[in-house]
mmCIF file of C-alpha atoms and ligand atoms in Angstrom:
data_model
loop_
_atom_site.group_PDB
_atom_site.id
_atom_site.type_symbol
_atom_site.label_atom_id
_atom_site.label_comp_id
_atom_site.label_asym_id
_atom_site.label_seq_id
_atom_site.Cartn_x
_atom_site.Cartn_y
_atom_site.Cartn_z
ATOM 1 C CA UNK A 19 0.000 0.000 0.000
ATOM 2 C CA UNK A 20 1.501 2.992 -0.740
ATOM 3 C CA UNK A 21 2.575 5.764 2.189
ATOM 4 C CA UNK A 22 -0.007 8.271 2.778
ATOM 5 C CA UNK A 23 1.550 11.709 2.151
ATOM 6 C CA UNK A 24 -0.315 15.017 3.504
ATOM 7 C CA UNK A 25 1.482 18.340 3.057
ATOM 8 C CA UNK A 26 1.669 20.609 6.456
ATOM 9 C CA UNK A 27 0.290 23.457 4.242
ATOM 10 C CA UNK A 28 -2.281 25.655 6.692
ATOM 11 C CA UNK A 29 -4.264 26.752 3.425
ATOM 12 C CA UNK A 30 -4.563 22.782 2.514
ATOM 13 C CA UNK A 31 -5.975 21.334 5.188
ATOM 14 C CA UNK A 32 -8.232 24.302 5.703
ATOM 15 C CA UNK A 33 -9.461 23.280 2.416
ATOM 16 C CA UNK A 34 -9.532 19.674 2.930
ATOM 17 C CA UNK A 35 -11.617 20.180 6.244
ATOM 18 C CA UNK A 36 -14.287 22.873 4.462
ATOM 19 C CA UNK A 37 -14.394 19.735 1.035
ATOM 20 C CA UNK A 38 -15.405 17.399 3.856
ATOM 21 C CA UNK A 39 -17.768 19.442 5.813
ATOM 22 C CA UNK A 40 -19.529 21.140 1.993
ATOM 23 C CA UNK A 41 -19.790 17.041 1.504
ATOM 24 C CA UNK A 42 -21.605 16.214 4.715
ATOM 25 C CA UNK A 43 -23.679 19.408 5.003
ATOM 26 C CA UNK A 44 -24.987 18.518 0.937
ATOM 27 C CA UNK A 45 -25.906 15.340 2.539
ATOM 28 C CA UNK A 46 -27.537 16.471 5.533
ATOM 29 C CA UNK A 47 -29.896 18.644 3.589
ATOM 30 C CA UNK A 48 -30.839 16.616 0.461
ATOM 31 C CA UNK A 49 -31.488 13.619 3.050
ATOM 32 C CA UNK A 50 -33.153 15.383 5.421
ATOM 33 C CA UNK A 51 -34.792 18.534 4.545
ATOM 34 C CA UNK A 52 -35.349 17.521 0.510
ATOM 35 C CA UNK A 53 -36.023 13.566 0.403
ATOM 36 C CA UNK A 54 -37.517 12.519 2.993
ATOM 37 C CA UNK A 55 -40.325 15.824 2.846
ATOM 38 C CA UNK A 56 -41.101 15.951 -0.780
ATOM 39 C CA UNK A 57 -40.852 11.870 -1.720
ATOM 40 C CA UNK A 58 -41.753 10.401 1.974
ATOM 41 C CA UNK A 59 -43.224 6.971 1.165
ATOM 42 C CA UNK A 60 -41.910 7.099 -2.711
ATOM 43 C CA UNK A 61 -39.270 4.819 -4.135
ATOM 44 C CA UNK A 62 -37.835 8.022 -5.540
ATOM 45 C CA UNK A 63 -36.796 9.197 -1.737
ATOM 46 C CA UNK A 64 -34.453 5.669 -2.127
ATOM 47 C CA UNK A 65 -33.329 5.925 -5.475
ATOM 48 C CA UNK A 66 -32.505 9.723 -5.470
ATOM 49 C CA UNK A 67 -30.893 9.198 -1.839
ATOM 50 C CA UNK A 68 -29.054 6.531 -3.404
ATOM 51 C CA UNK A 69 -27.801 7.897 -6.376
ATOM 52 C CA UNK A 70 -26.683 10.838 -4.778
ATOM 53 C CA UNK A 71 -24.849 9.251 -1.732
ATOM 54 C CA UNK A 72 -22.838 6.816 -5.265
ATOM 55 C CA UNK A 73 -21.962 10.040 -6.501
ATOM 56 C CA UNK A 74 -20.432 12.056 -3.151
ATOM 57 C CA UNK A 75 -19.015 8.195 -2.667
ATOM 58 C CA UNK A 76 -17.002 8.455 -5.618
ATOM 59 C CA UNK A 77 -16.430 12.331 -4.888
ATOM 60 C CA UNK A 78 -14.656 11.406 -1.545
ATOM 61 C CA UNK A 79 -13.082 8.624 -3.215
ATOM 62 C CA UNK A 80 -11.163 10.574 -5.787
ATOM 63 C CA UNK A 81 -10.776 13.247 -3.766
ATOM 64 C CA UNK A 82 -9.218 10.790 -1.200
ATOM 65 C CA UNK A 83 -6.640 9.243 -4.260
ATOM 66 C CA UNK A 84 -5.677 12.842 -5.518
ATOM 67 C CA UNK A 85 -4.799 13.940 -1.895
ATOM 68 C CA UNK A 86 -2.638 11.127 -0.789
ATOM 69 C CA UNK A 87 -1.456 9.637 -4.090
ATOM 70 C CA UNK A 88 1.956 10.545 -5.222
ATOM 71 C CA UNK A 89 1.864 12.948 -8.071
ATOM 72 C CA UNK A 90 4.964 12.172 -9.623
ATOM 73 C CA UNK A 91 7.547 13.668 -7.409
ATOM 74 C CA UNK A 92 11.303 13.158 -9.034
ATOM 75 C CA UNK A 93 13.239 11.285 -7.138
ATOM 76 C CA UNK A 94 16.262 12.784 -4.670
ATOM 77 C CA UNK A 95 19.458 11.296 -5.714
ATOM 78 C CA UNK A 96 21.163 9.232 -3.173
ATOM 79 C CA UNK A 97 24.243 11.906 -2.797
ATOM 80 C CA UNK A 98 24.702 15.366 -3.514
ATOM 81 C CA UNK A 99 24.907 17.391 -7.042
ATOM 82 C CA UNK A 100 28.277 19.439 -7.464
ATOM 83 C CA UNK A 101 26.850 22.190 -9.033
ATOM 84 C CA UNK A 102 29.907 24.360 -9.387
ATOM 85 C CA UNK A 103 29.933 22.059 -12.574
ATOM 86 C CA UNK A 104 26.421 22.475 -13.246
ATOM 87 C CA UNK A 105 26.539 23.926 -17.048
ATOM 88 C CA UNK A 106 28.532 21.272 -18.103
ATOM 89 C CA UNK A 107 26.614 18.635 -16.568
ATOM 90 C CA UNK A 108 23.449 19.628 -18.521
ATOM 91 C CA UNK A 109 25.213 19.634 -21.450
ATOM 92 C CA UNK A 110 26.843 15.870 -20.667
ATOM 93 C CA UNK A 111 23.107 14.929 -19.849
ATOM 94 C CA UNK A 112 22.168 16.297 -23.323
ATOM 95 C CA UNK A 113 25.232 13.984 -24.917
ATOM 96 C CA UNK A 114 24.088 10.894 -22.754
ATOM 97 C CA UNK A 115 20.684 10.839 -25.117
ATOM 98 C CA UNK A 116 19.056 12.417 -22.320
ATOM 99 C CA UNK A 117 17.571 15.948 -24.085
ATOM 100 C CA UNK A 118 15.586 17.782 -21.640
ATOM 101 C CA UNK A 119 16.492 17.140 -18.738
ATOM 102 C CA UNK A 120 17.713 19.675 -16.226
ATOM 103 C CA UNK A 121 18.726 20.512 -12.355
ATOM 104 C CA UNK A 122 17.077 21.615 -9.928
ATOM 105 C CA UNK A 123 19.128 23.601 -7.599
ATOM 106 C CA UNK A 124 16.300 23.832 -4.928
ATOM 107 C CA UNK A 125 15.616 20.196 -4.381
ATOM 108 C CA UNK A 126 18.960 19.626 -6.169
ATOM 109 C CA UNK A 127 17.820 16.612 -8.440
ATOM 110 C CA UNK A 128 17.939 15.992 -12.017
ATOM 111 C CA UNK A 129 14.526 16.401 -13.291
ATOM 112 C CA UNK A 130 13.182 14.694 -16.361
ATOM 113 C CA UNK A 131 11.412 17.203 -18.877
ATOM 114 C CA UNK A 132 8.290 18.705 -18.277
ATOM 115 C CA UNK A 133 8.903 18.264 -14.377
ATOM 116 C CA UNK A 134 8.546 21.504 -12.434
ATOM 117 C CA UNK A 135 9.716 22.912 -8.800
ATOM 118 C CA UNK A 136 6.954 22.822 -6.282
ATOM 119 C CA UNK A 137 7.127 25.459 -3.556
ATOM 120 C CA UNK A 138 4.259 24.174 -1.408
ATOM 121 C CA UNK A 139 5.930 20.545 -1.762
ATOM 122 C CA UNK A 140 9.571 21.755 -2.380
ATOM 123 C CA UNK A 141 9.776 19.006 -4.767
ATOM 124 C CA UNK A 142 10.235 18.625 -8.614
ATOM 125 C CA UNK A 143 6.791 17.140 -9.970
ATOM 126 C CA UNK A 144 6.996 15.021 -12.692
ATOM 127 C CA UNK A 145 4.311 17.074 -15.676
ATOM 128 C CA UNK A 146 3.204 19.461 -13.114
ATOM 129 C CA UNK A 147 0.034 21.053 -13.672
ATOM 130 C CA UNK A 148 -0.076 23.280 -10.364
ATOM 131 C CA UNK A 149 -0.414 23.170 -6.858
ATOM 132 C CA UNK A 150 -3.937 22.988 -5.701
ATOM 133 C CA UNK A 151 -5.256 23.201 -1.798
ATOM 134 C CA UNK A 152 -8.779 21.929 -2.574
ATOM 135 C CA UNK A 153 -6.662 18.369 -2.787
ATOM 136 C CA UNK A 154 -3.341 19.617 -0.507
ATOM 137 C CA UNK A 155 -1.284 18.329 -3.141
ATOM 138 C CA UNK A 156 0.390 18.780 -6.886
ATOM 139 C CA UNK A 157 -1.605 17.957 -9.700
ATOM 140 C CA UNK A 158 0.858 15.866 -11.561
ATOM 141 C CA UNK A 159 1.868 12.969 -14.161
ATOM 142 C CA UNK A 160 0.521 10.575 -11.663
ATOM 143 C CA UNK A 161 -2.338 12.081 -9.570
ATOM 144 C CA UNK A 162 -4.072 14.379 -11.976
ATOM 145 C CA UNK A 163 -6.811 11.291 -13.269
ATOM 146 C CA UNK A 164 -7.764 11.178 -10.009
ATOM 147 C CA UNK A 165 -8.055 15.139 -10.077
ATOM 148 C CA UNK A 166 -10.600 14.988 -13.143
ATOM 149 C CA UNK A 167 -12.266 12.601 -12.049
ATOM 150 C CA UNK A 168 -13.166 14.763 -8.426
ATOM 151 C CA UNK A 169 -14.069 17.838 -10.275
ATOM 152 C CA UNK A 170 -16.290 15.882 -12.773
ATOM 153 C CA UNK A 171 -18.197 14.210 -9.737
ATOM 154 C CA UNK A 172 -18.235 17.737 -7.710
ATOM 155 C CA UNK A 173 -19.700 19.040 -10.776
ATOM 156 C CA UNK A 174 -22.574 16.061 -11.142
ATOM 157 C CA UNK A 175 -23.509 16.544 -6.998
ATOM 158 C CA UNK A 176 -23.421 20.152 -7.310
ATOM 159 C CA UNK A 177 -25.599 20.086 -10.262
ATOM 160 C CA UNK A 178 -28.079 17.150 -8.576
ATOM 161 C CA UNK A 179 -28.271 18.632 -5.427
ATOM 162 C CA UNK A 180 -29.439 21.802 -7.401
ATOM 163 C CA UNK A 181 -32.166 20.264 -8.987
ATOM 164 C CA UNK A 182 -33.085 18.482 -5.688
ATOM 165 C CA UNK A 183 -33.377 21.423 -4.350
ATOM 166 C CA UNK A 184 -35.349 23.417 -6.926
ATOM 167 C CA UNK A 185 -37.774 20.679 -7.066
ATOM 168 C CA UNK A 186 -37.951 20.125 -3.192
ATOM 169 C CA UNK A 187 -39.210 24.181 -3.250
ATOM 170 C CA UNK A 188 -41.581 24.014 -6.249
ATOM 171 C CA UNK A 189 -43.247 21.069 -4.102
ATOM 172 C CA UNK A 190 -43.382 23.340 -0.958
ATOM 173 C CA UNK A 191 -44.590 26.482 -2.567
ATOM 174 C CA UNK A 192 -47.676 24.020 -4.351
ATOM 175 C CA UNK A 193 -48.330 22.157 -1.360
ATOM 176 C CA UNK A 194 -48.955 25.261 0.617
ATOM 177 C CA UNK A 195 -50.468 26.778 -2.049
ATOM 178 C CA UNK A 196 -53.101 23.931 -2.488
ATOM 179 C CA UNK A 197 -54.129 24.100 1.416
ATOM 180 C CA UNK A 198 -52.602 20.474 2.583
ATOM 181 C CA UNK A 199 -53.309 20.361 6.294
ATOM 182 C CA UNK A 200 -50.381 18.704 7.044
ATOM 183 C CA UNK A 201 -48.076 21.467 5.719
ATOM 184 C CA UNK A 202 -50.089 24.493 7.800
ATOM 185 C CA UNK A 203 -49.230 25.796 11.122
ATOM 186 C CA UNK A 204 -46.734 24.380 13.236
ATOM 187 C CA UNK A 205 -44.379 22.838 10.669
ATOM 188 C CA UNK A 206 -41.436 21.163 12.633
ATOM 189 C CA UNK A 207 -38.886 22.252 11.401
ATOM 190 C CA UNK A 208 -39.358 25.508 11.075
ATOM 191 C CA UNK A 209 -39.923 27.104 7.392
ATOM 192 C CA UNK A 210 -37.935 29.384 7.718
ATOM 193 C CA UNK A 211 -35.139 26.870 8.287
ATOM 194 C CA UNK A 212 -35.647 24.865 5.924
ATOM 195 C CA UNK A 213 -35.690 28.055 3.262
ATOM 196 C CA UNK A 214 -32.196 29.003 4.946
ATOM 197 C CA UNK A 215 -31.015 25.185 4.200
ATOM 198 C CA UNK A 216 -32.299 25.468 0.555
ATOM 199 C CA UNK A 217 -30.328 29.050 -0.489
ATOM 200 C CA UNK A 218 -27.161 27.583 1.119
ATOM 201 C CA UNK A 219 -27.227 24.406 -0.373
ATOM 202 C CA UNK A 220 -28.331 26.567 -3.583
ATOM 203 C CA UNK A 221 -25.103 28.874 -2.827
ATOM 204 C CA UNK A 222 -22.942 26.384 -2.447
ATOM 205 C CA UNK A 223 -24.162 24.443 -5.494
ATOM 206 C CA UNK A 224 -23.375 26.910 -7.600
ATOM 207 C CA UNK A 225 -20.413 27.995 -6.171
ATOM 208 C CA UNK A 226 -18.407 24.903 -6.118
ATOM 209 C CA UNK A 227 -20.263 23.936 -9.518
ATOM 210 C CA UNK A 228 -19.035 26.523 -11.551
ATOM 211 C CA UNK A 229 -15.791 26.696 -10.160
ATOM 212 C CA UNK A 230 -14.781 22.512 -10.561
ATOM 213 C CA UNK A 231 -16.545 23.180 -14.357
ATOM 214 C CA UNK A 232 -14.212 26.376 -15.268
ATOM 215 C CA UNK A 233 -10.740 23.649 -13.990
ATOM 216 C CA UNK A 234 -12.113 20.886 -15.122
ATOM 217 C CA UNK A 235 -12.468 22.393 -18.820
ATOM 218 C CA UNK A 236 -9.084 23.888 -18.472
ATOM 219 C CA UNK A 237 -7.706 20.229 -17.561
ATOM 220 C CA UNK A 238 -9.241 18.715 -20.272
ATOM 221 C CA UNK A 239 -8.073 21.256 -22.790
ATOM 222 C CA UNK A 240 -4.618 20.873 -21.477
ATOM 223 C CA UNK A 241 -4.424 17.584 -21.810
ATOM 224 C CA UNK A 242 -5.516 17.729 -25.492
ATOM 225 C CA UNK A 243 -3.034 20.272 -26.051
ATOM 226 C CA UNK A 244 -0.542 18.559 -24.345
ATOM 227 C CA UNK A 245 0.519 21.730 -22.672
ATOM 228 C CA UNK A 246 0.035 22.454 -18.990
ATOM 229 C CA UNK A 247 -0.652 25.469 -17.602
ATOM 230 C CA UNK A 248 2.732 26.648 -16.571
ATOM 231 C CA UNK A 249 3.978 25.557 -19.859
ATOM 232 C CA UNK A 250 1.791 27.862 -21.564
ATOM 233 C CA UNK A 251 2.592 30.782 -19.176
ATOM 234 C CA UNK A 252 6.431 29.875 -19.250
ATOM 235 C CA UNK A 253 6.173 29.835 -23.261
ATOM 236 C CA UNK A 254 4.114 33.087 -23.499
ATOM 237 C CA UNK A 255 7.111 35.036 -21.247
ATOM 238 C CA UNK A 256 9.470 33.364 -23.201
ATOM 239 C CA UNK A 257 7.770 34.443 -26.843
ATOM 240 C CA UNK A 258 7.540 37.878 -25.030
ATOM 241 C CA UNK A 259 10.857 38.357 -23.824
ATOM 242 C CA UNK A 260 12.275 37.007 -27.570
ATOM 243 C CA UNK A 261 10.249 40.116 -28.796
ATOM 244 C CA UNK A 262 11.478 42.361 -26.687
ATOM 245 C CA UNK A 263 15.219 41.447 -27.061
ATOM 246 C CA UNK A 264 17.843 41.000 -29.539
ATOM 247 C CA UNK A 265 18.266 37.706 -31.190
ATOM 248 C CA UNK A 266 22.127 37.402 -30.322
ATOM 249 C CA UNK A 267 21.320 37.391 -26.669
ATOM 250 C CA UNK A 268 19.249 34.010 -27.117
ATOM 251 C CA UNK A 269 18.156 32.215 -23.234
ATOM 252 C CA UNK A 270 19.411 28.466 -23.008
ATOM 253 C CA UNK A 271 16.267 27.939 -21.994
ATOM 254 C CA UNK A 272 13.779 26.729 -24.782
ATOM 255 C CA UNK A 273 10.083 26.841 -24.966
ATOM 256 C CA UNK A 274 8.599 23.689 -24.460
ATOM 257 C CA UNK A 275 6.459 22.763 -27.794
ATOM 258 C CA UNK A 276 3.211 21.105 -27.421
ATOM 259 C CA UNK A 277 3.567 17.583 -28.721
ATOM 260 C CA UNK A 278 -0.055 18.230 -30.523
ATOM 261 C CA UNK A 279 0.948 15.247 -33.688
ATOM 262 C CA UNK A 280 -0.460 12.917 -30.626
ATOM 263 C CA UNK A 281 -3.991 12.169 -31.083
ATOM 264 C CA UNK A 282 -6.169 13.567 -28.536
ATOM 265 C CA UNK A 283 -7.576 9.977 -28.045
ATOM 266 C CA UNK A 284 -3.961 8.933 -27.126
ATOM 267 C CA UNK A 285 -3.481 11.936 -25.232
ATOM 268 C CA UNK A 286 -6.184 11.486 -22.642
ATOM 269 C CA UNK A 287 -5.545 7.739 -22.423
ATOM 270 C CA UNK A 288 -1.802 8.807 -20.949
ATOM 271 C CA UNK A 289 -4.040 10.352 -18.717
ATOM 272 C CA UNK A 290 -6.929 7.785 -17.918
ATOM 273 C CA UNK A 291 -5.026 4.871 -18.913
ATOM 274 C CA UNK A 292 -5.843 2.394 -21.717
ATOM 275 C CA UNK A 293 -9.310 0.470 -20.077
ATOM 276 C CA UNK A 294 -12.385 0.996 -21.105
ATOM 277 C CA UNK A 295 -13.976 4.679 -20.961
ATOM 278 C CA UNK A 296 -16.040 3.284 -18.186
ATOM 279 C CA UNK A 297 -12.666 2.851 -15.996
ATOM 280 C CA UNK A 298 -11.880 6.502 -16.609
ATOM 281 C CA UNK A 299 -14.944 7.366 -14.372
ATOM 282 C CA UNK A 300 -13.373 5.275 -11.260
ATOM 283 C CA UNK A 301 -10.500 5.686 -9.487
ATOM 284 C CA UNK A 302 -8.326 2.649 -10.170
ATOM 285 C CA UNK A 303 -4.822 2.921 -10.583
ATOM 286 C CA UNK A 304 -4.423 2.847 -14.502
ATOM 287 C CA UNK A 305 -2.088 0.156 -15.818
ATOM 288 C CA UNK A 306 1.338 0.764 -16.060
ATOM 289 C CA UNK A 307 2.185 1.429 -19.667
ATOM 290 C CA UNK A 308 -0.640 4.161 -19.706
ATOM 291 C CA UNK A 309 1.438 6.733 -18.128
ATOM 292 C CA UNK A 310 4.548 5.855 -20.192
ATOM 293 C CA UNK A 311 6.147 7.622 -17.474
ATOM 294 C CA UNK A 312 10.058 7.975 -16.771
ATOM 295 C CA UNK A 313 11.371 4.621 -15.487
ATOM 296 C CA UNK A 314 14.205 5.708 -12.810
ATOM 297 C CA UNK A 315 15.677 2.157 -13.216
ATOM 298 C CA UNK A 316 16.921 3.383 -16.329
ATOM 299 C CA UNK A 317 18.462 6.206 -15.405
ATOM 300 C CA UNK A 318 21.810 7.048 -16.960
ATOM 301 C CA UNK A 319 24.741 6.550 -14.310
ATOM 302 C CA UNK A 320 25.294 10.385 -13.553
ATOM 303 C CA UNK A 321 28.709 11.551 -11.761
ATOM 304 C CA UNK A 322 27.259 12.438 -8.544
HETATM 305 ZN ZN1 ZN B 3 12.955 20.854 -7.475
HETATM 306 ZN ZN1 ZN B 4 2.907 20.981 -4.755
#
C-alpha cells in the first residue's frame, strides 16, 4: 500500500476540512430537509438518496486518491549534485541521449522534462500542472486522473443537489399553495429553516459547480493540447521576452512545444489509462504502460 503523504500546508488542510464538511452538510440537507419531505413513502426518496450518496461516494473517493497519491515527485538522488559544474553537466546529460532534462538547484535533483519545482511541496513534480489546496497536493503525471475525475463528480452533486433542491421548493410552494393540512401551522422544522437550508445548499451548489466546471475544462483542454498550464505561461514570457530582445542574446532555456501530432484519443488515455472509458470514471490505478512515465531504473549513471 503505498505511504499516505499530507502536506503541512495551513491553506490545505483548511481546504480539505471545508471539502469534507460542503460534503456532509450537501448530505444532511438533500437527506433530510429535501427527500424525505417531498418523496416520503416514494421509491424516488431511495433511489434519489441513493444515487446521490454513489456520486459524493465516488467524490470522496477521488478526492481521497488525488490527496494522498503521489503525483509524480522526481526522485532525490542518493548523494549530492556538485553544481559548481552544473553547465557542463546539462550539457553531458544532453550527450548521454538524455535531451531535456535539467537541475534543480532547490531540491537539487535531475529532473526529467516537463517536471517543475513545487514550492508548497519543495519538490520537482513530474508534468506538473499546479499546486492545488482543494486536494493539498500537486496535480501531476501521476495524480491528476484522479483530479478529473473529483471535479467531474463535484460538478454532477453540485448540479443534482441543485435540482433536488429546486424541485424540493416548487413542491413546498404548491403544497402550501393547495391548502394540505399537514403542511399548515406548526411545521417542525421551522420554514424558515428549511428556506435558509435550501439558499445555502443553492449557494454552495453553484459555487463549487461553476468553479470545478471552469478547472475541469481547463484540464481537459490541457491535456488535449498537451501543454500544462505553466507551460503555456512559461512559453508566453518566453515568446515575449524574444520580442522584446535581440536575437544574439538568445536564453538556453527553450520553450517547451506542445507535442499536438499525438492524437487527442492517445493523449487522454496517458491520462486515464488504456481500459475501457467506463474505468476513466473510477479511481483505479491505470495500468502501467498508460502513463509511459520515466522509469528511474533506467536512469543514466550520472557523476554524482
Ligand atoms: Zn525541485
Ligand atoms: Zn505541490
Amino acid at each position: 500500500m503505498a505511504s499516505l503523504r499530507c502536506r503541512r500546508d495551513l491553506c490545505g488542510v483548511i481546504c480539505i476540512i471545508l471539502t469534507y464538511f460542503s460534503v456532509l452538510y450537501a448530505d444532511y440537507v438533500v437527506i433530510k430537509y429535501v427527500l424525505l419531505p417531498a418523496y416520503s413513502g416514494s421509491v424516488w426518496c431511495a433511489l434519489h438518496g441513493s444515487a446521490f450518496n454513489m456520486i459524493l461516494l465516488l467524490l470522496l473517493a477521488c478526492h481521497f486518491k488525488a490527496v494522498f497519491s503521489d503525483p509524480g515527485m522526481v526522485p532525490l538522488p542518493d548523494t549530492a549534485i556538485d553544481f559548481s559544474d552544473l553547465r557542463s553537466q546539462s550539457t553531458r546529460i544532453n550527450e548521454r541521449g538524455c535531451e531535456g532534462w535539467t537541475v534543480c538547484s532547490r531540491c537539487e535533483t535531475y529532473r526529467p522534462p516537463r517536471a517543475h519545482h513545487c514550492r508548497v511541496c519543495q519538490r520537482c513534480i513530474r508534468r506538473m500542472d499546479h499546486h492545488c489546496p482543494w486536494i493539498n497536493n500537486c496535480v501531476g503525471e501521476l495524480n491528476q486522473k484522479y483530479f478529473i475525475q473529483f471535479l467531474f463528480y463535484t460538478g454532477m452533486a453540485s448540479l443534482y443537489s441543485m435540482l433536488l433542491v429546486v424541485w424540493a421548493w416548487l413542491w413546498r410552494i404548491r403544497t402550501e399553495r393547495d391548502g394540505d393540512p399537514e403542511k399548515d401551522g406548526d411545521e417542525t422544522p421551522s420554514k424558515h429553516l428549511i428556506v435558509a437550508h435550501y439558499i445555502i445548499l443553492l449557494v454552495e451548489s453553484v459555487l463549487f459547480g461553476v468553479f470545478v466546471m471552469v478547472i475541469f475544462y481547463d484540464q481537459l483542454v490541457s491535456i488535449i493540447t498537451d501543454e500544462t498550464p505553466i507551460e503555456q505561461m512559461r512559453n508566453r514570457v518566453m515568446i515575449k521576452d524574444r520580442g522584446s530582445t535581440s536575437p544574439s542574446s538568445s536564453s538556453s532555456q527553450q520553450p517547451h512545444l506542445p507535442h499536438t501530432r499525438k492524437p487527442k484519443l492517445a493523449l487522454l488515455r496517458e491520462v486515464f489509462g488504456r481500459g475501457s472509458i467506463f474505468c476513466w470514471l473510477l479511481p483505479l490505478h491505470p495500468s502501467p504502460p498508460s502513463f509511459g512515465g520515466i522509469i528511474y531504473s533506467s536512469l543514466p549513471d550520472y557523476d554524482v
